[in-house]
PDB file of C-alpha atoms in Angstrom:
ATOM      1  CA  MET C   1     -11.212  -6.950 -14.103  1.00 77.00           C
ATOM      2  CA  ASN C   2     -10.535  -3.271 -13.586  1.00 80.00           C
ATOM      3  CA  TYR C   3      -9.512  -1.717 -10.254  1.00 80.00           C
ATOM      4  CA  SER C   4     -13.032  -0.614  -9.339  1.00 80.00           C
ATOM      5  CA  GLU C   5     -14.517  -4.113  -9.980  1.00 85.00           C
ATOM      6  CA  ILE C   6     -11.559  -5.423  -7.690  1.00 86.00           C
ATOM      7  CA  ALA C   7     -11.809  -2.898  -5.128  1.00 84.00           C
ATOM      8  CA  SER C   8     -15.686  -3.351  -4.649  1.00 85.00           C
ATOM      9  CA  ILE C   9     -15.265  -6.925  -3.297  1.00 88.00           C
ATOM     10  CA  ASN C  10     -16.381  -7.043   0.431  1.00 86.00           C
ATOM     11  CA  VAL C  11     -13.734  -8.871   2.276  1.00 86.00           C
ATOM     12  CA  ASN C  12     -15.266  -8.436   5.647  1.00 84.00           C
ATOM     13  CA  GLU C  13     -16.306 -12.355   6.134  1.00 83.00           C
ATOM     14  CA  HIS C  14     -12.284 -13.061   5.676  1.00 83.00           C
ATOM     15  CA  LEU C  15     -10.577 -11.022   8.206  1.00 80.00           C
ATOM     16  CA  GLU C  16      -8.561 -12.083  11.067  1.00 75.00           C
ATOM     17  CA  LYS C  17      -8.172 -10.144  14.560  1.00 70.00           C
ATOM     18  CA  LYS C  18      -4.977 -10.050  16.322  1.00 67.00           C
ATOM     19  CA  ASN C  19      -3.834  -7.590  18.992  1.00 58.00           C
ATOM     20  CA  ASN C  20      -7.055  -5.486  17.811  1.00 59.00           C
ATOM     21  CA  LEU C  21      -5.768  -5.066  14.238  1.00 65.00           C
ATOM     22  CA  SER C  22      -7.525  -6.525  11.267  1.00 71.00           C
ATOM     23  CA  TYR C  23      -5.716  -8.951   8.647  1.00 76.00           C
ATOM     24  CA  LEU C  24      -7.106 -10.495   5.516  1.00 84.00           C
ATOM     25  CA  SER C  25      -6.540 -14.105   5.381  1.00 84.00           C
ATOM     26  CA  TRP C  26      -3.464 -14.561   3.006  1.00 86.00           C
ATOM     27  CA  ALA C  27      -4.984 -17.925   1.831  1.00 87.00           C
ATOM     28  CA  TRP C  28      -8.339 -16.447   0.934  1.00 89.00           C
ATOM     29  CA  ALA C  29      -6.703 -13.208  -0.662  1.00 91.00           C
ATOM     30  CA  VAL C  30      -4.278 -15.717  -3.008  1.00 92.00           C
ATOM     31  CA  ASP C  31      -7.358 -17.930  -3.834  1.00 91.00           C
ATOM     32  CA  THR C  32      -9.716 -14.843  -4.939  1.00 91.00           C
ATOM     33  CA  LEU C  33      -6.639 -13.310  -6.920  1.00 93.00           C
ATOM     34  CA  LEU C  34      -6.193 -16.670  -8.810  1.00 93.00           C
ATOM     35  CA  ARG C  35      -9.888 -17.013  -9.397  1.00 92.00           C
ATOM     36  CA  HIS C  36      -9.886 -13.689 -11.054  1.00 92.00           C
ATOM     37  CA  ASP C  37      -6.547 -13.975 -12.732  1.00 93.00           C
ATOM     38  CA  SER C  38      -5.292 -17.370 -13.162  1.00 92.00           C
ATOM     39  CA  ASP C  39      -2.091 -16.084 -14.724  1.00 94.00           C
ATOM     40  CA  ALA C  40      -1.167 -13.860 -11.747  1.00 94.00           C
ATOM     41  CA  PHE C  41       1.993 -14.669 -10.051  1.00 95.00           C
ATOM     42  CA  TRP C  42       4.317 -12.878  -7.281  1.00 95.00           C
ATOM     43  CA  GLU C  43       7.778 -12.505  -6.261  1.00 94.00           C
ATOM     44  CA  TYR C  44       9.860 -11.157  -3.340  1.00 95.00           C
ATOM     45  CA  GLY C  45      12.664  -8.993  -3.517  1.00 91.00           C
ATOM     46  CA  GLU C  46      15.855  -9.179  -1.234  1.00 91.00           C
ATOM     47  CA  LEU C  47      15.577  -8.568   2.186  1.00 92.00           C
ATOM     48  CA  HIS C  48      16.407  -4.894   2.794  1.00 90.00           C
ATOM     49  CA  TYR C  49      18.777  -4.568   6.262  1.00 90.00           C
ATOM     50  CA  MET C  50      18.195  -1.338   7.927  1.00 88.00           C
ATOM     51  CA  GLN C  51      21.060   0.340  10.063  1.00 87.00           C
ATOM     52  CA  ASP C  52      19.147  -0.990  13.270  1.00 88.00           C
ATOM     53  CA  HIS C  53      19.240  -4.473  11.954  1.00 91.00           C
ATOM     54  CA  THR C  54      15.556  -4.471  11.470  1.00 91.00           C
ATOM     55  CA  VAL C  55      14.470  -5.710   8.076  1.00 93.00           C
ATOM     56  CA  MET C  56      12.321  -4.813   5.091  1.00 92.00           C
ATOM     57  CA  VAL C  57      10.218  -7.263   3.101  1.00 93.00           C
ATOM     58  CA  TYR C  58       9.449  -6.607  -0.505  1.00 93.00           C
ATOM     59  CA  CYS C  59       6.464  -8.315  -2.682  1.00 94.00           C
ATOM     60  CA  THR C  60       5.617  -7.586  -6.048  1.00 93.00           C
ATOM     61  CA  VAL C  61       2.051  -9.142  -7.525  1.00 94.00           C
ATOM     62  CA  HIS C  62       1.759  -9.313 -11.093  1.00 94.00           C
ATOM     63  CA  ALA C  63      -1.933  -9.415 -12.068  1.00 94.00           C
ATOM     64  CA  PHE C  64      -4.543  -7.857 -14.323  1.00 91.00           C
ATOM     65  CA  GLY C  65      -1.824  -6.745 -16.725  1.00 89.00           C
ATOM     66  CA  ARG C  66       0.233  -4.707 -14.197  1.00 89.00           C
ATOM     67  CA  HIS C  67       2.487  -5.208 -11.408  1.00 90.00           C
ATOM     68  CA  ARG C  68       2.478  -3.456  -7.781  1.00 90.00           C
ATOM     69  CA  THR C  69       5.158  -3.489  -5.290  1.00 91.00           C
ATOM     70  CA  ALA C  70       4.422  -3.475  -1.518  1.00 90.00           C
ATOM     71  CA  GLN C  71       6.743  -3.240   1.367  1.00 90.00           C
ATOM     72  CA  LEU C  72       6.576  -4.281   4.939  1.00 90.00           C
ATOM     73  CA  PRO C  73       8.855  -4.312   8.044  1.00 91.00           C
ATOM     74  CA  VAL C  74       9.146  -7.248   9.884  1.00 92.00           C
ATOM     75  CA  MET C  75       7.421  -6.224  13.259  1.00 87.00           C
ATOM     76  CA  ASP C  76       6.361  -7.339  16.810  1.00 81.00           C
ATOM     77  CA  TYR C  77       3.033  -7.122  18.257  1.00 72.00           C
ATOM     78  CA  LYS C  78       3.564  -3.699  19.252  1.00 73.00           C
ATOM     79  CA  MET C  79       4.077  -2.620  15.501  1.00 75.00           C
ATOM     80  CA  LYS C  80       7.879  -2.068  16.179  1.00 83.00           C
ATOM     81  CA  GLY C  81      10.582  -3.401  13.766  1.00 87.00           C
ATOM     82  CA  VAL C  82      12.160  -6.469  14.930  1.00 90.00           C
ATOM     83  CA  PRO C  83      16.262  -6.512  15.184  1.00 93.00           C
ATOM     84  CA  ASN C  84      17.524  -9.789  13.506  1.00 93.00           C
ATOM     85  CA  PRO C  85      14.341 -11.552  12.870  1.00 92.00           C
ATOM     86  CA  ASP C  86      14.299 -15.245  12.542  1.00 92.00           C
ATOM     87  CA  ALA C  87      13.077 -17.097   9.741  1.00 91.00           C
ATOM     88  CA  VAL C  88       9.616 -17.520  11.225  1.00 89.00           C
ATOM     89  CA  GLN C  89       9.201 -13.777  11.841  1.00 91.00           C
ATOM     90  CA  VAL C  90      10.245 -13.170   8.077  1.00 93.00           C
ATOM     91  CA  ASN C  91       7.670 -15.730   6.820  1.00 91.00           C
ATOM     92  CA  VAL C  92       4.851 -14.076   8.640  1.00 89.00           C
ATOM     93  CA  THR C  93       5.858 -10.889   6.990  1.00 92.00           C
ATOM     94  CA  MET C  94       6.561 -12.020   3.515  1.00 93.00           C
ATOM     95  CA  GLN C  95       2.815 -13.618   3.703  1.00 91.00           C
ATOM     96  CA  ARG C  96       1.671  -9.993   5.181  1.00 90.00           C
ATOM     97  CA  ALA C  97       3.390  -8.182   2.295  1.00 92.00           C
ATOM     98  CA  LEU C  98       1.916 -10.568  -0.287  1.00 94.00           C
ATOM     99  CA  VAL C  99      -1.559  -9.575   0.922  1.00 92.00           C
ATOM    100  CA  LYS C 100      -0.697  -5.809   0.961  1.00 90.00           C
ATOM    101  CA  ALA C 101       0.684  -5.897  -2.664  1.00 92.00           C
ATOM    102  CA  ILE C 102      -2.687  -7.870  -3.579  1.00 93.00           C
ATOM    103  CA  ALA C 103      -4.503  -5.003  -1.980  1.00 90.00           C
ATOM    104  CA  LEU C 104      -2.572  -2.458  -4.069  1.00 89.00           C
ATOM    105  CA  HIS C 105      -4.355  -4.013  -6.920  1.00 91.00           C
ATOM    106  CA  GLY C 106      -7.725  -3.359  -5.106  1.00 88.00           C
ATOM    107  CA  LEU C 107      -8.645  -6.494  -3.209  1.00 91.00           C
ATOM    108  CA  GLY C 108      -9.309  -5.422   0.396  1.00 87.00           C
ATOM    109  CA  LEU C 109      -7.489  -2.022  -0.012  1.00 82.00           C
ATOM    110  CA  TYR C 110     -10.364  -0.221   1.857  1.00 79.00           C
ATOM    111  CA  ILE C 111      -9.372  -2.068   5.253  1.00 78.00           C
ATOM    112  CA  TYR C 112      -5.895  -0.206   5.005  1.00 71.00           C
ATOM    113  CA  ALA C 113      -7.806   3.056   4.598  1.00 63.00           C
ATOM    114  CA  GLY C 114      -9.621   2.576   7.661  1.00 59.00           C
ATOM    115  CA  GLU C 115     -13.057   1.908   6.212  1.00 54.00           C
ATOM    116  CA  ASP C 116     -15.492  -0.785   7.278  1.00 52.00           C
ATOM    117  CA  LEU C 117     -16.891  -1.476   3.775  1.00 53.00           C
ATOM    118  CA  PRO C 118     -15.916  -0.885   0.218  1.00 57.00           C
ATOM    119  CA  VAL C 119     -17.153   2.237  -1.098  1.00 50.00           C
ATOM    120  CA  GLU C 120     -19.417   0.541  -3.555  1.00 50.00           C
ATOM    121  CA  PHE C 121     -21.286  -1.313  -1.105  1.00 45.00           C
ATOM    122  CA  LYS C 122     -24.259   0.420   0.782  1.00 40.00           C
ATOM    123  CA  GLN C 123     -25.200  -0.702   4.484  1.00 42.00           C
ATOM    124  CA  ASP C 124     -28.063  -2.945   3.320  1.00 43.00           C
ATOM    125  CA  GLY C 125     -25.580  -5.063   1.299  1.00 41.00           C
ATOM    126  CA  SER C 126     -26.776  -3.865  -2.059  1.00 41.00           C
ATOM    127  CA  VAL C 127     -23.916  -2.526  -4.477  1.00 40.00           C
ATOM    128  CA  ASP C 128     -23.973   1.004  -6.031  1.00 42.00           C
ATOM    129  CA  LYS C 129     -21.745   2.191  -8.735  1.00 39.00           C
ATOM    130  CA  PRO C 130     -17.777   3.015  -7.686  1.00 38.00           C
ATOM    131  CA  VAL C 131     -17.274   6.189  -6.211  1.00 39.00           C
ATOM    132  CA  ASP C 132     -14.052   7.690  -6.324  1.00 39.00           C
ATOM    133  CA  LYS C 133     -12.939   9.480  -3.184  1.00 39.00           C
ATOM    134  CA  PRO C 134     -12.034  13.121  -3.724  1.00 38.00           C
ATOM    135  CA  VAL C 135      -8.497  14.162  -3.608  1.00 35.00           C
ATOM    136  CA  ASP C 136      -9.113  16.983  -1.430  1.00 35.00           C
ATOM    137  CA  LYS C 137     -10.855  14.604   1.350  1.00 33.00           C
ATOM    138  CA  ILE C 138      -8.162  11.983   1.299  1.00 32.00           C
ATOM    139  CA  LEU C 139      -5.540  14.715   1.781  1.00 34.00           C
ATOM    140  CA  GLU C 140      -7.143  16.598   4.614  1.00 33.00           C
ATOM    141  CA  THR C 141      -6.124  14.148   7.184  1.00 33.00           C
ATOM    142  CA  PRO C 142      -4.142  16.396   9.565  1.00 33.00           C
ATOM    143  CA  LYS C 143      -1.763  14.006  11.249  1.00 38.00           C
ATOM    144  CA  VAL C 144      -1.184  10.089  10.837  1.00 39.00           C
ATOM    145  CA  GLU C 145       0.594   8.163  13.825  1.00 42.00           C
ATOM    146  CA  VAL C 146       2.690   5.447  12.824  1.00 41.00           C
ATOM    147  CA  SER C 147       4.605   3.912  16.080  1.00 38.00           C
ATOM    148  CA  LYS C 148       4.486   7.326  17.753  1.00 35.00           C
ATOM    149  CA  VAL C 149       5.791   9.078  14.467  1.00 36.00           C
ATOM    150  CA  GLU C 150       3.502  11.734  13.302  1.00 38.00           C
ATOM    151  CA  VAL C 151       3.269  12.327   9.309  1.00 38.00           C
ATOM    152  CA  SER C 152       1.305  15.586   8.418  1.00 41.00           C
ATOM    153  CA  VAL C 153      -0.550  15.857   5.243  1.00 40.00           C
ATOM    154  CA  GLU C 154      -1.625  19.036   4.221  1.00 43.00           C
ATOM    155  CA  SER C 155      -3.019  19.950   0.767  1.00 48.00           C
ATOM    156  CA  LYS C 156      -1.482  17.953  -1.778  1.00 65.00           C
ATOM    157  CA  GLU C 157       1.902  17.845  -0.068  1.00 75.00           C
ATOM    158  CA  ILE C 158       3.145  15.104   2.409  1.00 78.00           C
ATOM    159  CA  VAL C 159       4.978  16.593   5.117  1.00 74.00           C
ATOM    160  CA  VAL C 160       7.307  14.516   7.484  1.00 72.00           C
ATOM    161  CA  PRO C 161       8.761  16.029  10.511  1.00 65.00           C
ATOM    162  CA  PRO C 162      12.514  16.104  10.331  1.00 63.00           C
ATOM    163  CA  SER C 163      12.417  14.540  14.007  1.00 57.00           C
ATOM    164  CA  ALA C 164      10.254  11.579  12.548  1.00 58.00           C
ATOM    165  CA  ASN C 165      11.642   7.904  13.021  1.00 68.00           C
ATOM    166  CA  GLU C 166      13.296   7.607   9.322  1.00 71.00           C
ATOM    167  CA  ALA C 167      12.181   3.925   8.998  1.00 71.00           C
ATOM    168  CA  ALA C 168       8.691   4.306  10.021  1.00 69.00           C
ATOM    169  CA  ALA C 169       8.204   7.545   8.352  1.00 73.00           C
ATOM    170  CA  VAL C 170       9.478   6.229   4.939  1.00 76.00           C
ATOM    171  CA  ASP C 171       7.149   3.196   5.223  1.00 74.00           C
ATOM    172  CA  TRP C 172       4.120   5.345   6.035  1.00 75.00           C
ATOM    173  CA  VAL C 173       5.030   7.604   2.949  1.00 79.00           C
ATOM    174  CA  CYS C 174       5.439   4.535   0.664  1.00 80.00           C
ATOM    175  CA  SER C 175       2.370   2.884   2.005  1.00 75.00           C
ATOM    176  CA  PHE C 176       0.420   6.247   1.427  1.00 75.00           C
ATOM    177  CA  VAL C 177       1.404   6.801  -1.977  1.00 81.00           C
ATOM    178  CA  ASN C 178       0.898   3.457  -3.232  1.00 77.00           C
ATOM    179  CA  GLU C 179      -2.516   3.386  -2.159  1.00 74.00           C
ATOM    180  CA  PHE C 180      -3.167   7.016  -3.381  1.00 78.00           C
ATOM    181  CA  ILE C 181      -1.745   6.572  -6.749  1.00 81.00           C
ATOM    182  CA  PRO C 182      -4.964   4.816  -8.096  1.00 80.00           C
ATOM    183  CA  THR C 183      -7.168   7.645  -7.290  1.00 79.00           C
ATOM    184  CA  LEU C 184      -5.385  10.015  -9.464  1.00 80.00           C
ATOM    185  CA  ALA C 185      -7.338  10.311 -12.630  1.00 82.00           C
ATOM    186  CA  THR C 186      -5.390  12.235 -15.036  1.00 86.00           C
ATOM    187  CA  VAL C 187      -1.741  12.235 -15.770  1.00 87.00           C
ATOM    188  CA  ASP C 188      -1.542  15.997 -15.055  1.00 87.00           C
ATOM    189  CA  SER C 189      -2.502  15.215 -11.682  1.00 86.00           C
ATOM    190  CA  LEU C 190      -0.148  12.433 -11.227  1.00 86.00           C
ATOM    191  CA  ARG C 191       2.662  14.458 -12.459  1.00 87.00           C
ATOM    192  CA  ASP C 192       1.842  17.430 -10.296  1.00 87.00           C
ATOM    193  CA  PHE C 193       1.419  15.098  -7.226  1.00 87.00           C
ATOM    194  CA  TRP C 194       5.097  13.624  -7.971  1.00 87.00           C
ATOM    195  CA  LYS C 195       6.524  17.183  -8.469  1.00 88.00           C
ATOM    196  CA  ILE C 196       4.741  18.539  -5.083  1.00 87.00           C
ATOM    197  CA  ASN C 197       6.082  15.790  -3.168  1.00 86.00           C
ATOM    198  CA  LYS C 198       9.636  15.385  -4.879  1.00 88.00           C
ATOM    199  CA  SER C 199      11.565  16.467  -1.561  1.00 85.00           C
ATOM    200  CA  VAL C 200       9.684  13.623   0.370  1.00 85.00           C
ATOM    201  CA  LEU C 201      10.314  10.996  -2.535  1.00 88.00           C
ATOM    202  CA  THR C 202      14.045  12.112  -2.649  1.00 87.00           C
ATOM    203  CA  ARG C 203      14.108  11.304   1.051  1.00 84.00           C
ATOM    204  CA  VAL C 204      12.643   7.560   0.314  1.00 84.00           C
ATOM    205  CA  GLU C 205      15.124   7.368  -2.429  1.00 85.00           C
ATOM    206  CA  LYS C 206      17.977   8.216   0.037  1.00 83.00           C
ATOM    207  CA  PHE C 207      16.696   5.728   2.538  1.00 78.00           C
ATOM    208  CA  SER C 208      15.910   2.903   0.281  1.00 78.00           C
ATOM    209  CA  LYS C 209      16.396   2.667  -3.557  1.00 78.00           C
ATOM    210  CA  PRO C 210      14.240  -0.373  -3.770  1.00 75.00           C
ATOM    211  CA  MET C 211      11.544   1.436  -2.221  1.00 78.00           C
ATOM    212  CA  TYR C 212      11.926   4.426  -4.332  1.00 83.00           C
ATOM    213  CA  GLN C 213      12.031   2.371  -7.488  1.00 82.00           C
ATOM    214  CA  ALA C 214       8.880   0.541  -6.732  1.00 81.00           C
ATOM    215  CA  LEU C 215       7.080   3.770  -6.041  1.00 83.00           C
ATOM    216  CA  GLU C 216       8.570   5.140  -9.437  1.00 85.00           C
ATOM    217  CA  THR C 217       7.455   1.963 -11.150  1.00 83.00           C
ATOM    218  CA  ASN C 218       3.790   2.250  -9.799  1.00 81.00           C
ATOM    219  CA  PHE C 219       3.665   5.893 -10.895  1.00 86.00           C
ATOM    220  CA  LYS C 220       4.800   4.904 -14.483  1.00 86.00           C
ATOM    221  CA  GLU C 221       2.224   2.228 -14.618  1.00 84.00           C
ATOM    222  CA  ARG C 222      -0.637   4.531 -13.643  1.00 84.00           C
ATOM    223  CA  ALA C 223       0.641   6.934 -16.246  1.00 86.00           C
ATOM    224  CA  VAL C 224       0.419   4.339 -18.864  1.00 85.00           C
ATOM    225  CA  GLU C 225      -2.803   3.319 -17.653  1.00 83.00           C
ATOM    226  CA  LEU C 226      -4.455   6.546 -17.851  1.00 83.00           C
ATOM    227  CA  LYS C 227      -2.850   7.501 -21.239  1.00 82.00           C
ATOM    228  CA  GLY C 228      -4.620   4.338 -22.439  1.00 79.00           C
ATOM    229  CA  LYS C 229      -7.892   5.432 -21.403  1.00 72.00           C
ATOM    230  CA  ALA C 230      -7.586   9.152 -22.792  1.00 63.00           C
TER     231      ALA C 230
END
């Protein structure tokens, strides 16, 4: 399956609600992934401990001929990092990071974008042809709040206020970039996006090299994929 086909799957019947947030059932996500790619597998990176003793979890899913890495901090019900989390909290975050990494392949990604249906679905339930979201429309969002951290996105440049909480800001930047990469349709646009946001990406690298390397890998994989289509 290609990205558009995976992204067109309606996952709404398998969402779970908790604290007014929607979560995709990890068991269903894994089952669906393996039904479409029986050779798919995943692995977790080493836990990354921050200076405030909170923890970042990494999960890489290898599927459909490529691998994508997602990161997720261990958080409480207020969406704030948990200092010195116990095994149960880490395990829950690992499962959510797995679902997020699967979403980077397309399955349920529209949930993270705040959509109630994948773009290929009409309101009457019929299926339409995949529609790529225009680059300008995605980047027009003026402000995004993550745990009271504002990240401004103007034109094609990601702007992070200097006073932003570093962990929350970097996590949001990585999530946004990973979700945005598949929308770039040419190698030139991919290269331009990287150059324009070099300062922000350097900020990610200084904060966490594993997070930066995961972004770099996703960029390279997308470039190879686009070159193959040329």
